[in-house]
Coordinates of C-alpha atoms (C1' of nucleotides) in Angstrom, one line a residue:
Chain A
M1 CA 11.7 0.0 -26.0
S2 CA 11.1 2.9 -24.8
S3 CA 9.5 3.4 -21.5
D4 CA 12.7 2.4 -19.8
T5 CA 14.1 5.9 -19.7
R6 CA 15.4 5.5 -16.2
E7 CA 17.4 2.3 -17.1
L8 CA 19.0 4.1 -20.0
V9 CA 19.9 7.0 -17.8
R10 CA 21.5 4.6 -15.3
A11 CA 23.5 3.0 -18.0
A12 CA 24.7 6.3 -19.3
L13 CA 25.9 7.2 -15.8
S14 CA 27.7 3.9 -15.5
D15 CA 29.4 4.5 -18.8
A16 CA 30.4 7.9 -17.8
L17 CA 31.9 6.7 -14.6
L18 CA 33.8 4.0 -16.4
R19 CA 35.2 6.4 -18.9
A20 CA 36.3 8.8 -16.2
Q21 CA 38.1 5.9 -14.5
Q22 CA 39.6 4.7 -17.8
D23 CA 41.0 8.1 -18.8
G24 CA 42.4 8.5 -15.3
A25 CA 40.2 11.4 -14.2
L26 CA 38.9 9.3 -11.3
P27 CA 40.6 6.5 -9.4
S28 CA 39.6 3.0 -10.1
V29 CA 37.5 2.0 -7.1
P30 CA 34.7 -0.5 -7.3
A31 CA 31.5 1.1 -8.5
P32 CA 28.4 0.8 -6.4
E33 CA 25.0 0.2 -8.0
V34 CA 24.0 3.3 -9.8
R35 CA 20.7 4.7 -8.6
V36 CA 18.8 7.6 -9.9
Q37 CA 15.8 9.5 -8.4
R38 CA 13.3 12.0 -9.6
P39 CA 14.4 15.2 -7.9
P40 CA 11.7 16.9 -5.9
N41 CA 12.5 20.2 -7.5
A42 CA 12.0 20.5 -11.2
E43 CA 15.0 23.0 -11.4
H44 CA 17.2 20.0 -10.7
G45 CA 16.3 18.3 -13.9
D46 CA 14.5 15.1 -14.7
Y47 CA 16.8 12.7 -12.8
A48 CA 19.4 13.1 -10.1
C49 CA 22.1 10.8 -9.0
N50 CA 24.1 10.5 -5.8
L51 CA 26.8 8.3 -7.3
A52 CA 29.5 10.9 -6.8
M53 CA 28.8 11.4 -3.1
R54 CA 28.9 7.7 -2.5
L55 CA 32.2 7.4 -4.3
A56 CA 33.9 10.4 -2.8
G57 CA 35.0 8.6 0.3
A58 CA 36.7 5.7 -1.4
M59 CA 38.2 8.0 -4.0
R60 CA 39.4 10.5 -1.4
L61 CA 38.2 13.4 -3.5
P62 CA 35.6 16.1 -2.9
P63 CA 32.1 14.9 -4.0
L64 CA 31.6 17.8 -6.3
D65 CA 34.9 17.1 -8.2
V66 CA 33.7 13.5 -8.7
A67 CA 30.3 14.7 -9.8
T68 CA 31.9 17.1 -12.2
A69 CA 34.2 14.5 -13.7
I70 CA 31.3 12.1 -14.3
A71 CA 28.9 14.7 -15.5
A72 CA 31.3 15.9 -18.1
R73 CA 31.5 12.4 -19.5
V74 CA 27.8 11.6 -19.7
E75 CA 27.0 11.1 -23.3
R76 CA 24.7 13.8 -24.7
G77 CA 22.4 12.6 -27.4
D78 CA 18.8 11.8 -28.2
L79 CA 18.2 10.9 -24.6
I80 CA 20.2 13.2 -22.4
A81 CA 20.4 16.9 -23.1
D82 CA 22.6 17.9 -20.3
A83 CA 24.3 16.7 -17.1
E84 CA 25.7 18.9 -14.5
A85 CA 27.2 18.6 -11.1
A86 CA 25.4 20.4 -8.3
R87 CA 26.1 21.6 -4.8
P88 CA 27.0 18.8 -2.4
G89 CA 27.8 16.4 -5.3
F90 CA 24.6 15.5 -7.1
I91 CA 24.7 14.9 -10.8
N92 CA 21.5 16.3 -12.3
L93 CA 20.4 15.2 -15.7
R94 CA 18.0 16.8 -18.1
I95 CA 16.3 14.6 -20.6
R96 CA 15.9 15.9 -24.1
G97 CA 12.5 17.4 -24.7
D98 CA 11.9 15.5 -27.9
W99 CA 12.7 12.2 -26.2
K100 CA 10.2 12.9 -23.5
R101 CA 7.5 14.0 -25.9
D102 CA 8.0 11.0 -28.1
R103 CA 7.3 8.8 -25.1
L104 CA 3.8 10.2 -25.0
L105 CA 3.2 8.1 -28.1
D106 CA 4.3 5.0 -26.2
A107 CA 1.7 5.8 -23.5
I108 CA -1.0 6.3 -26.1
A109 CA -0.1 3.0 -27.7
A110 CA -0.2 1.3 -24.4
G111 CA -3.6 2.8 -23.4
D112 CA -4.7 1.8 -20.0
G113 CA -1.9 -0.7 -20.0
W114 CA 0.6 2.1 -19.7
G115 CA 3.2 1.4 -17.1
R116 CA 3.3 -2.3 -17.7
A117 CA 6.7 -3.9 -17.9
S118 CA 7.9 -4.6 -21.4
Q119 CA 9.6 -7.8 -20.3
P120 CA 8.2 -10.7 -18.2
A121 CA 9.9 -10.9 -14.8
G122 CA 9.9 -14.7 -15.0
E123 CA 8.7 -15.2 -11.5
R124 CA 5.6 -17.2 -10.5
V125 CA 4.2 -15.5 -7.4
Q126 CA 1.2 -16.2 -5.4
V127 CA -0.5 -13.6 -3.4
E128 CA -2.8 -15.0 -0.7
F129 CA -5.0 -12.5 0.9
V130 CA -8.3 -11.9 2.8
S131 CA -8.7 -15.6 3.8
A132 CA -11.2 -14.6 6.4
N133 CA -12.9 -17.4 8.3
P134 CA -16.2 -18.2 6.5
T135 CA -18.0 -17.8 9.8
G136 CA -19.4 -14.3 9.1
P137 CA -19.5 -11.5 6.6
L138 CA -16.3 -9.6 5.7
Q139 CA -15.6 -6.6 7.8
V140 CA -13.8 -3.4 7.1
G141 CA -10.5 -4.8 8.2
N142 CA -10.8 -7.6 5.7
G143 CA -11.5 -5.0 3.2
R144 CA -8.2 -3.4 3.8
G145 CA -6.5 -6.8 3.3
A146 CA -8.5 -7.3 0.1
V147 CA -7.7 -4.0 -1.4
L148 CA -4.0 -4.2 -0.4
G149 CA -3.6 -7.8 -1.7
D150 CA -5.5 -7.2 -4.9
A151 CA -3.6 -4.0 -5.7
L152 CA -0.3 -5.7 -4.9
A153 CA -1.2 -8.6 -7.2
T154 CA -2.1 -6.1 -9.9
V155 CA 1.1 -4.2 -9.5
L156 CA 3.2 -7.4 -9.6
D157 CA 1.3 -8.5 -12.7
A158 CA 2.1 -5.1 -14.3
A159 CA 5.7 -5.6 -13.3
G160 CA 5.8 -8.8 -15.4
C161 CA 5.2 -11.4 -12.8
E162 CA 3.0 -14.4 -13.3
V163 CA 0.6 -13.8 -10.4
Q164 CA -2.0 -16.0 -8.8
R165 CA -4.6 -14.6 -6.3
E166 CA -5.6 -17.0 -3.7
Y167 CA -8.1 -17.2 -0.8
Y168 CA -7.5 -19.8 1.9
V169 CA -10.8 -21.1 3.2
N170 CA -10.6 -22.1 6.8
D171 CA -13.3 -24.7 6.5
A172 CA -11.9 -27.0 9.2
G173 CA -11.1 -26.6 12.9
G174 CA -12.7 -25.4 16.0
Q175 CA -14.3 -22.2 14.7
I176 CA -16.3 -24.2 12.2
G177 CA -17.6 -26.4 14.9
L178 CA -18.8 -23.4 16.7
F179 CA -20.2 -22.0 13.5
G180 CA -22.1 -25.2 13.0
Q181 CA -23.5 -25.3 16.5
T182 CA -24.6 -21.7 16.3
L183 CA -26.2 -22.3 12.9
L184 CA -28.0 -25.3 14.2
A185 CA -29.2 -23.4 17.3
R186 CA -30.6 -20.6 15.2
Y187 CA -32.2 -23.1 12.9
L188 CA -33.8 -25.0 15.7
Q189 CA -35.1 -21.8 17.2
Q190 CA -36.8 -21.0 13.9
Q191 CA -38.3 -24.5 14.0
G192 CA -39.8 -23.6 17.4
V193 CA -37.4 -25.9 19.2
E194 CA -35.8 -24.6 22.4
A195 CA -32.1 -24.1 21.7
E196 CA -29.4 -22.0 23.2
L197 CA -26.4 -20.5 21.4
P198 CA -23.2 -22.3 22.2
E199 CA -20.7 -20.7 24.6
G200 CA -18.8 -18.1 22.6
G201 CA -21.0 -18.7 19.5
Y202 CA -21.6 -16.2 16.7
G203 CA -24.2 -13.9 18.0
G204 CA -24.6 -11.7 14.9
A205 CA -28.0 -11.3 13.3
Y206 CA -26.6 -12.7 10.0
M207 CA -26.6 -16.2 11.6
I208 CA -30.4 -15.9 11.9
D209 CA -30.7 -14.9 8.3
L210 CA -28.5 -17.8 7.3
A211 CA -30.5 -20.3 9.3
G212 CA -33.6 -18.8 7.7
R213 CA -32.3 -19.5 4.2
I214 CA -31.4 -23.0 5.2
A215 CA -34.8 -23.6 6.6
E216 CA -36.3 -22.4 3.4
E217 CA -34.3 -25.0 1.5
A218 CA -34.4 -27.9 3.9
G219 CA -37.6 -27.3 5.8
A220 CA -37.9 -29.2 9.1
R221 CA -35.4 -31.9 8.0
W222 CA -33.0 -31.3 10.9
R223 CA -35.6 -30.6 13.5
E224 CA -34.6 -33.5 15.6
A225 CA -30.8 -32.9 15.4
D226 CA -28.8 -32.9 18.6
A227 CA -27.9 -29.4 19.4
G228 CA -24.3 -30.4 20.1
Q229 CA -23.9 -32.3 16.9
P230 CA -24.8 -30.3 13.9
P231 CA -25.2 -32.5 10.8
Q232 CA -22.3 -32.1 8.3
E233 CA -24.7 -31.3 5.5
L234 CA -26.1 -28.4 7.4
V235 CA -22.7 -27.1 8.2
D236 CA -21.5 -27.5 4.7
R237 CA -24.5 -25.7 3.3
G238 CA -24.0 -22.9 5.8
L239 CA -20.4 -22.5 4.8
E240 CA -21.3 -22.6 1.2
L241 CA -23.8 -19.7 1.6
M242 CA -21.4 -17.8 3.7
L243 CA -18.7 -18.1 1.1
E244 CA -21.1 -17.1 -1.6
Q245 CA -21.7 -13.9 0.4
I246 CA -18.0 -13.3 0.9
R247 CA -17.5 -13.8 -2.8
A248 CA -20.2 -11.3 -3.6
D249 CA -18.9 -8.8 -1.1
L250 CA -15.5 -9.0 -2.6
L251 CA -16.9 -8.6 -6.1
L252 CA -18.5 -5.3 -4.9
I253 CA -15.0 -3.8 -4.8
G254 CA -13.8 -5.7 -7.8
V255 CA -11.7 -8.3 -6.1
R256 CA -11.6 -11.7 -7.7
F257 CA -9.6 -14.8 -6.8
D258 CA -8.0 -17.3 -9.1
H259 CA -8.2 -20.0 -6.6
W260 CA -10.1 -20.8 -3.4
Q261 CA -8.1 -23.3 -1.4
S262 CA -10.0 -25.4 1.1
E263 CA -8.2 -26.1 4.3
R264 CA -10.1 -29.4 4.5
A265 CA -8.8 -30.5 1.2
L266 CA -5.2 -30.4 2.5
F267 CA -6.1 -33.6 4.4
D268 CA -7.3 -35.4 1.3
A269 CA -5.1 -37.5 -1.0
G270 CA -4.8 -36.2 -4.5
D271 CA -6.3 -37.7 -7.6
D272 CA -2.9 -39.1 -8.6
D273 CA -2.8 -41.0 -5.3
A274 CA -0.2 -38.6 -3.9
A275 CA -0.2 -38.3 -0.2
A276 CA -2.4 -35.6 1.3
P277 CA -0.4 -32.4 1.8
Y278 CA -1.0 -32.7 5.5
E279 CA 0.4 -36.2 5.7
A280 CA 3.3 -35.4 3.4
A281 CA 4.3 -32.3 5.4
M282 CA 4.1 -34.1 8.7
S283 CA 6.3 -36.9 7.4
L284 CA 8.9 -34.4 6.3
L285 CA 8.8 -32.7 9.6
R286 CA 9.3 -36.0 11.4
E287 CA 12.1 -37.1 9.1
G288 CA 13.8 -33.8 9.5
G289 CA 13.7 -34.2 13.3
Y290 CA 11.6 -31.1 13.7
V291 CA 8.9 -32.9 15.8
V292 CA 8.9 -33.6 19.5
E293 CA 6.4 -35.4 21.5
K294 CA 5.7 -34.0 25.0
E295 CA 2.8 -33.5 27.3
G296 CA 0.7 -35.8 25.2
A297 CA 0.9 -33.6 22.2
T298 CA 3.0 -33.3 19.0
W299 CA 5.1 -30.2 18.7
F300 CA 7.0 -28.4 16.0
R301 CA 10.5 -27.4 17.0
S302 CA 11.5 -24.6 14.7
G303 CA 15.1 -24.3 15.9
D304 CA 17.9 -26.7 15.1
A305 CA 16.7 -30.2 15.3
G306 CA 16.6 -31.6 18.8
E307 CA 18.2 -28.6 20.4
E308 CA 16.5 -26.7 23.2
Q309 CA 16.5 -23.0 22.5
D310 CA 15.2 -20.4 24.9
D311 CA 14.2 -17.9 22.2
V312 CA 12.4 -20.3 20.0
K313 CA 9.0 -21.5 21.2
D314 CA 7.7 -24.9 20.2
N315 CA 4.3 -24.9 18.6
V316 CA 1.7 -27.6 18.9
L317 CA 0.9 -29.5 15.7
I318 CA -1.3 -32.2 17.0
R319 CA -3.3 -31.8 20.2
S320 CA -3.4 -34.4 22.8
S321 CA -6.9 -35.1 21.6
G322 CA -5.4 -36.1 18.2
E323 CA -6.8 -33.1 16.4
P324 CA -4.4 -31.2 14.3
T325 CA -4.1 -27.5 15.1
Y326 CA -4.6 -24.6 12.7
F327 CA -0.8 -24.3 12.6
A328 CA -0.5 -27.9 11.3
S329 CA -2.9 -27.0 8.5
D330 CA -0.8 -23.9 7.8
V331 CA 2.3 -26.0 7.5
A332 CA 0.6 -28.3 5.1
Y333 CA -0.8 -25.4 3.2
H334 CA 2.6 -23.7 2.7
Y335 CA 4.2 -27.1 1.9
D336 CA 1.5 -27.4 -0.8
K337 CA 2.2 -23.9 -2.1
F338 CA 6.0 -24.3 -2.5
L339 CA 6.7 -28.0 -2.9
R340 CA 3.6 -29.1 -4.7
R341 CA 2.4 -26.2 -6.7
G342 CA 5.9 -24.8 -7.2
F343 CA 5.5 -21.1 -6.7
D344 CA 8.8 -19.2 -6.8
R345 CA 7.5 -16.8 -4.2
V346 CA 4.5 -16.6 -2.0
I347 CA 3.3 -13.4 -0.4
D348 CA 0.8 -13.8 2.4
V349 CA -1.2 -10.7 3.3
W350 CA -2.1 -10.9 7.0
G351 CA -3.6 -8.6 9.6
A352 CA -1.1 -7.4 12.1
D353 CA -2.7 -9.5 14.8
H354 CA -1.1 -12.5 13.1
Q355 CA 2.4 -11.1 13.4
G356 CA 3.4 -13.8 15.9
H357 CA 2.9 -16.5 13.3
V358 CA 5.4 -15.2 10.7
A359 CA 8.6 -16.7 12.1
R360 CA 7.1 -20.1 12.7
T361 CA 5.5 -20.3 9.3
K362 CA 8.7 -19.4 7.6
A363 CA 10.6 -21.9 9.7
S364 CA 8.1 -24.6 8.7
V365 CA 8.6 -23.8 5.0
S366 CA 12.3 -24.4 5.4
A367 CA 11.7 -27.5 7.5
V368 CA 9.6 -29.2 4.9
G369 CA 12.3 -28.6 2.2
G370 CA 11.4 -25.2 0.9
D371 CA 13.1 -21.8 1.4
G372 CA 11.5 -19.8 4.1
D373 CA 12.9 -16.6 2.7
Q374 CA 10.7 -17.1 -0.4
L375 CA 7.7 -16.7 1.8
E376 CA 7.0 -13.1 2.5
V377 CA 4.3 -11.9 4.9
L378 CA 2.9 -8.5 4.3
L379 CA 1.3 -7.4 7.5
Y380 CA -1.2 -4.6 7.5
Q381 CA -2.1 -2.7 10.7
L382 CA -5.7 -2.7 11.7
V383 CA -8.3 -0.3 10.6
H384 CA -10.0 1.6 13.4
L385 CA -13.5 2.7 12.7
R386 CA -14.9 5.8 14.2
R387 CA -18.1 7.6 14.0
G388 CA -17.0 11.0 14.9
Q389 CA -15.2 10.8 18.1
E390 CA -16.5 7.4 18.9
R391 CA -14.6 4.2 18.3
V392 CA -16.6 1.5 16.7
R393 CA -15.6 -1.9 18.1
M394 CA -15.6 -4.7 15.7
S395 CA -16.1 -8.3 16.6
K396 CA -17.8 -11.2 14.9
R397 CA -18.5 -12.9 18.2
T398 CA -20.4 -10.0 19.7
G399 CA -22.2 -9.5 16.5
E400 CA -21.5 -5.8 16.4
L401 CA -20.3 -5.6 12.9
V402 CA -19.4 -3.0 10.5
T403 CA -19.3 -5.0 7.4
L404 CA -17.4 -4.3 4.2
R405 CA -20.7 -4.3 2.5
E406 CA -22.1 -1.6 4.7
L407 CA -19.0 0.6 4.1
V408 CA -19.3 0.1 0.3
E409 CA -23.0 0.9 0.4
E410 CA -22.2 4.1 2.3
V411 CA -19.3 5.5 0.5
G412 CA -19.2 3.6 -2.8
A413 CA -16.8 1.0 -4.2
D414 CA -14.4 3.5 -5.7
A415 CA -13.9 5.5 -2.5
T416 CA -13.6 2.3 -0.5
R417 CA -10.8 1.0 -2.6
F418 CA -9.0 4.3 -2.8
F419 CA -9.3 5.1 0.9
L420 CA -8.2 1.6 2.1
L421 CA -5.2 1.7 -0.3
Q422 CA -4.1 5.2 0.7
R423 CA -2.1 4.3 3.7
S424 CA 1.1 2.3 3.9
A425 CA 0.4 -1.2 5.3
D426 CA 2.5 -0.4 8.3
A427 CA 0.3 2.5 9.4
Q428 CA -2.8 2.0 11.4
M429 CA -5.6 3.9 9.9
D430 CA -8.6 5.6 11.2
F431 CA -11.7 5.4 9.1
D432 CA -14.2 7.9 10.1
L433 CA -17.6 6.8 8.9
D434 CA -19.2 10.1 9.7
A435 CA -16.6 11.9 7.6
A436 CA -16.8 9.5 4.8
T437 CA -20.6 9.7 4.6
S438 CA -21.2 13.3 5.4
Q439 CA -18.4 14.5 3.2
D440 CA -19.5 15.8 -0.1
P441 CA -18.7 13.0 -2.5
R442 CA -17.2 15.6 -4.8
Q443 CA -14.7 16.6 -2.3
N444 CA -12.5 13.6 -2.1
P445 CA -9.3 12.6 -3.8
V446 CA -10.9 9.8 -5.8
S447 CA -13.3 12.2 -7.5
Y448 CA -10.4 14.6 -8.1
V449 CA -8.5 12.0 -10.1
Q450 CA -11.6 10.7 -11.9
Y451 CA -12.6 14.2 -12.8
A452 CA -9.3 14.8 -14.4
H453 CA -9.9 11.7 -16.5
A454 CA -13.4 12.8 -17.4
R455 CA -12.0 16.1 -18.5
C456 CA -9.6 14.5 -20.8
A457 CA -12.4 12.5 -22.3
G458 CA -14.4 15.7 -22.5
I459 CA -11.7 17.5 -24.5
L460 CA -11.3 14.6 -26.8
R461 CA -15.1 14.6 -27.4
A462 CA -15.1 18.3 -28.1
A463 CA -12.2 17.8 -30.5
A464 CA -14.0 15.1 -32.3
E465 CA -17.0 17.4 -32.7
Q466 CA -14.9 20.2 -34.0
G467 CA -13.0 17.8 -36.3
V468 CA -9.7 18.5 -34.6
E469 CA -7.3 15.6 -34.7
A470 CA -4.3 14.9 -32.5
G471 CA -1.0 14.9 -34.2
A472 CA 2.5 13.9 -33.4
E473 CA 4.2 16.2 -35.9
H474 CA 4.4 19.3 -33.8
L475 CA 5.0 17.9 -30.3
A476 CA 7.9 20.3 -30.0
L477 CA 5.3 23.0 -29.5
L478 CA 4.7 21.4 -26.0
E479 CA 7.1 23.7 -24.2
H480 CA 5.0 25.3 -21.5
P481 CA 6.3 24.5 -18.0
R482 CA 2.9 23.0 -17.1
E483 CA 3.1 20.8 -20.2
D484 CA 6.5 19.6 -19.3
A485 CA 5.5 18.9 -15.8
L486 CA 2.5 16.9 -17.0
I487 CA 4.7 14.9 -19.4
T488 CA 7.1 14.1 -16.6
A489 CA 4.2 12.9 -14.5
I490 CA 2.9 10.7 -17.2
L491 CA 6.4 9.2 -17.8
T492 CA 6.8 8.4 -14.1
L493 CA 4.2 5.6 -14.1
P494 CA 6.4 2.8 -15.5
E495 CA 9.1 3.6 -13.0
L496 CA 6.6 3.7 -10.2
V497 CA 5.3 0.3 -11.1
V498 CA 8.8 -1.2 -10.9
D499 CA 9.4 0.4 -7.6
M500 CA 6.1 -0.5 -6.0
A501 CA 6.4 -4.1 -7.1
A502 CA 9.9 -4.4 -5.7
R503 CA 9.0 -2.9 -2.4
R504 CA 5.5 -4.5 -2.2
E505 CA 4.0 -1.0 -1.6
P506 CA 1.0 -0.5 -3.8
H507 CA -0.2 2.4 -1.7
H508 CA 2.0 4.8 -3.7
L509 CA -0.5 4.5 -6.5
T510 CA -2.9 6.8 -4.6
T511 CA -0.3 9.5 -4.1
Y512 CA 0.8 9.3 -7.7
A513 CA -2.8 9.4 -8.9
Q514 CA -3.4 12.6 -7.1
E515 CA -0.1 14.1 -8.4
L516 CA -0.8 13.1 -11.9
A517 CA -4.4 14.5 -11.7
Q518 CA -3.0 17.7 -10.3
Q519 CA -0.5 18.1 -13.1
F520 CA -3.2 17.6 -15.6
T521 CA -5.6 20.0 -13.9
Q522 CA -2.9 22.6 -13.7
F523 CA -2.1 22.1 -17.3
Y524 CA -5.8 22.4 -18.2
D525 CA -6.0 25.6 -16.2
A526 CA -3.0 27.2 -17.9
C527 CA -3.2 25.8 -21.4
R528 CA -6.1 26.0 -23.7
V529 CA -6.1 22.8 -25.8
L530 CA -8.6 23.5 -28.6
D531 CA -7.7 26.8 -30.2
A532 CA -8.8 27.4 -33.8
D533 CA -6.1 30.0 -34.2
E534 CA -3.4 27.5 -33.4
P535 CA -4.2 24.2 -35.1
Q536 CA -0.7 22.8 -34.8
R537 CA -0.5 23.5 -31.1
S538 CA -4.0 22.2 -30.6
A539 CA -3.0 18.9 -32.3
A540 CA 0.0 18.6 -30.1
R541 CA -1.9 19.4 -27.0
L542 CA -4.5 16.9 -28.0
T543 CA -1.8 14.3 -28.1
L544 CA -0.7 15.2 -24.6
V545 CA -4.3 15.0 -23.4
E546 CA -4.6 11.5 -25.0
A547 CA -1.5 10.4 -23.2
A548 CA -2.7 11.9 -19.9
K549 CA -6.0 10.1 -20.2
C550 CA -4.1 6.8 -20.8
A551 CA -1.9 7.4 -17.7
L552 CA -4.9 8.3 -15.6
A553 CA -6.9 5.4 -16.8
A554 CA -3.9 3.0 -16.2
T555 CA -3.4 4.4 -12.7
L556 CA -7.1 4.1 -11.8
R557 CA -7.1 0.6 -13.2
L558 CA -4.2 -0.4 -11.1
I559 CA -5.9 1.0 -8.0
G560 CA -9.1 -0.8 -9.0
V561 CA -11.2 2.3 -9.4
S562 CA -13.4 3.2 -12.4
A563 CA -12.3 5.8 -14.9
P564 CA -15.5 7.6 -16.0
D565 CA -15.6 9.6 -19.2
E566 CA -18.2 11.9 -17.8
M567 CA -19.0 13.1 -14.4
Chain B
rG1 C1' 8.8 -9.3 30.8
rC2 C1' 9.6 -10.5 25.4
rC3 C1' 8.3 -9.7 20.0
rC4 C1' 6.0 -6.6 15.7
rC5 C1' 4.0 -1.8 14.0
rU6 C1' 3.5 3.4 14.8
rG7 C1' 4.6 8.6 16.7
rU8 C1' 5.5 14.2 10.9
rA9 C1' 0.7 20.8 10.2
rG10 C1' -5.5 21.5 14.2
rC11 C1' -7.3 16.2 12.0
rU12 C1' -6.2 11.9 8.6
rC13 C1' -1.7 10.7 6.4
rA14 C1' 2.6 11.0 2.2
rA15 C1' 7.7 11.3 1.7
rG16 C1' 13.8 4.5 -1.8
rG17 C1' 19.7 7.7 3.4
rG18 C1' 19.5 13.2 -0.4
rA19 C1' 18.7 19.3 -2.1
rU20 C1' 13.6 24.2 0.6
rA21 C1' 9.6 17.8 4.8
rG22 C1' 4.5 17.5 1.2
rA23 C1' -1.0 16.4 0.2
rG24 C1' -6.2 16.2 1.5
rC25 C1' -9.6 17.8 5.1
rG26 C1' -10.4 22.0 8.4
rG27 C1' -9.3 27.8 8.8
rC28 C1' -8.7 32.7 6.2
rG29 C1' -8.6 35.6 1.3
rG30 C1' -9.2 35.7 -4.0
rA31 C1' -10.7 33.8 -9.3
rC32 C1' -16.1 31.5 -13.5
rU33 C1' -18.3 35.2 -20.9
rU34 C1' -13.9 29.3 -21.3
rC35 C1' -12.3 22.2 -23.9
rU36 C1' -16.7 20.4 -17.0
rA37 C1' -15.6 25.7 -10.9
rA38 C1' -16.2 18.0 -8.8
rU39 C1' -11.5 23.5 -10.6
rC40 C1' -7.5 27.1 -9.9
rC41 C1' -4.4 30.9 -7.1
rG42 C1' -2.7 32.9 -2.5
rC43 C1' -2.2 33.0 3.1
rA44 C1' -1.7 30.8 7.9
rG45 C1' -0.1 26.4 10.1
rG46 C1' 6.3 22.0 11.7
rC47 C1' 12.5 21.9 16.9
rU48 C1' 9.3 15.1 12.1
rG49 C1' 7.7 12.3 20.6
rG50 C1' 12.7 12.9 23.5
rA51 C1' 18.2 12.0 24.1
rG52 C1' 22.5 10.2 22.1
rG53 C1' 25.1 7.9 17.8
rU54 C1' 26.5 6.5 12.5
rU55 C1' 27.1 9.5 7.7
rC56 C1' 29.4 14.3 3.2
rA57 C1' 23.9 14.0 4.2
rA58 C1' 18.9 11.3 9.1
rG59 C1' 11.7 12.0 9.3
rU60 C1' 14.2 7.7 7.2
rC61 C1' 19.7 3.7 9.9
rC62 C1' 21.6 2.1 15.3
rU63 C1' 21.0 2.5 20.9
rC64 C1' 18.2 4.1 25.0
rC65 C1' 13.8 6.6 27.0
rC66 C1' 8.5 8.1 26.6
rA67 C1' 3.6 7.4 24.4
rG68 C1' -0.2 4.6 21.4
rG69 C1' -1.8 0.0 18.8
rG70 C1' -1.2 -5.3 18.1
rG71 C1' 0.7 -10.1 19.6
rC72 C1' 3.0 -13.7 23.1
rG73 C1' -3.1 -20.5 23.9
rC74 C1' -3.2 -28.0 22.9
rC75 C1' -8.2 -20.5 19.5
rA76 C1' -8.1 -19.1 14.5

RNA sequence: GCCCCUGUAGCUCAAGGGAUAGAGCGGCGGACUUCUAAUCCGCAGGCUGGAGGUUCAAGUCCUCCCAGGGGCGCCA
């Protein structure tokens, strides 16, 4: 047990309130959920609670009086050293030093798994992210989605969820046709055949490389192909190679998927003869009365069946040509996620330019018999690339690319992950390539955190050489303010994991990592660990260093950044 | 016109409705006989875009306005 200090504190406050009400000190009004926070100022203790201020109105008492009554009844013991009411009506709690120091042993036992929930959350959740069209290499924007989705999945996993990472491969539809035509044109050009890129085709140089690789494999086999009709085999091979590259690019920043879901496969019947997800979903929509035929096409009506609503736009499912739209695939896809594969919850990570699709997709989930509220869409704002003052435009079509791979090659995988995770998904971010590349690699927050970890490792190495061993017998000697601050920072990680998972906000990891590293570095600066004159203190501090190393390693692991032992 | 996101230090951005709004970079000034100076300490820098409102308490919630980004296809 253990790492759930915050839960124990909450329970203690609930008990105290209940007692105050039972012995008549406070009126019996319904109690709100008890929340505690880490006060920004260490003078206010380890935890602070606003319970009294929230109760004061209903109780018709001054907040400070309510706080005093509750604080007086908080049980002091192994966990809580002191509770006191403060100014407007806060209840500030101080955790017993021994209790905090003993938790260091929990951290050491957990190693780089420190922060993980002790109990499974019992939720099967899928995080679908990146899902970039396989018509070109991943760009920096995709990288943001990759880092965000991967970190979110990692955080949810740490919070006890059963998590699946998925990439949706758009291997059907109009853009694939265009991709095939472009590929064929490039191929034919290399075969010395006159061929023009299709209107709006993919002009990037990577298509030339791709055609070259295919020519190496297939020779002149498709030399006679009709430029408007790329052979399926050629297109498939092109997609395969493109996906291989995407996979490799993602691997560069340590992102791996559990499942790659083909869009095309949604149109195929299953092995057990079940109807294709597409067919099944369309039937459900029709049966539910969500489908209208008009203007020669088939539309999804997301509002109440059959009712005309001004504020709800109909969306085309099947074009008048008979071809299903991307949206139809998406309906089938989410039907498959919820109704076939049975996820409790699905989180789609989308670029903000897909914002307009959220409502209709949720509506479609409900329409096919799922619960649209179980689908969450995490939108991330776009990354703007700059070189100094100059905006870098990004477009696959024009071929002017700043690829994820280029970025990683320039700034390194660790910095890429850290920087792309640093901002909240809601915030647009500027990525200045000049700054990232010209900047001394030593002078960035990633190195700062990694350096703290390396220093921990260095101290442990030196200790081993000197034959000094860590010991838990004299942890009470850890009483320096910097030591206490470091301990507090280490103990915050499990709470942070819970909060980040609940709020779907993995970016807090980067702020925390810097805070933790700073606490360690300040401790390092103020407190000599290995001191032959004070063997007991050395042993205790060595334990603290071990725990700090675990917390740093765990944090870096959650971010997806390496934790070097030497720098 | 409608919808989503944003507006916080010179720049890039943090900050569950809480206490004195914080980091990094940039600027200025200090500190290495040390377990790593890839570090530490100090200084300067803010009416949190504006106006109302809700609340014991607003950067955070609500309304309006201004500014920037994105979206409103039988494209994806």
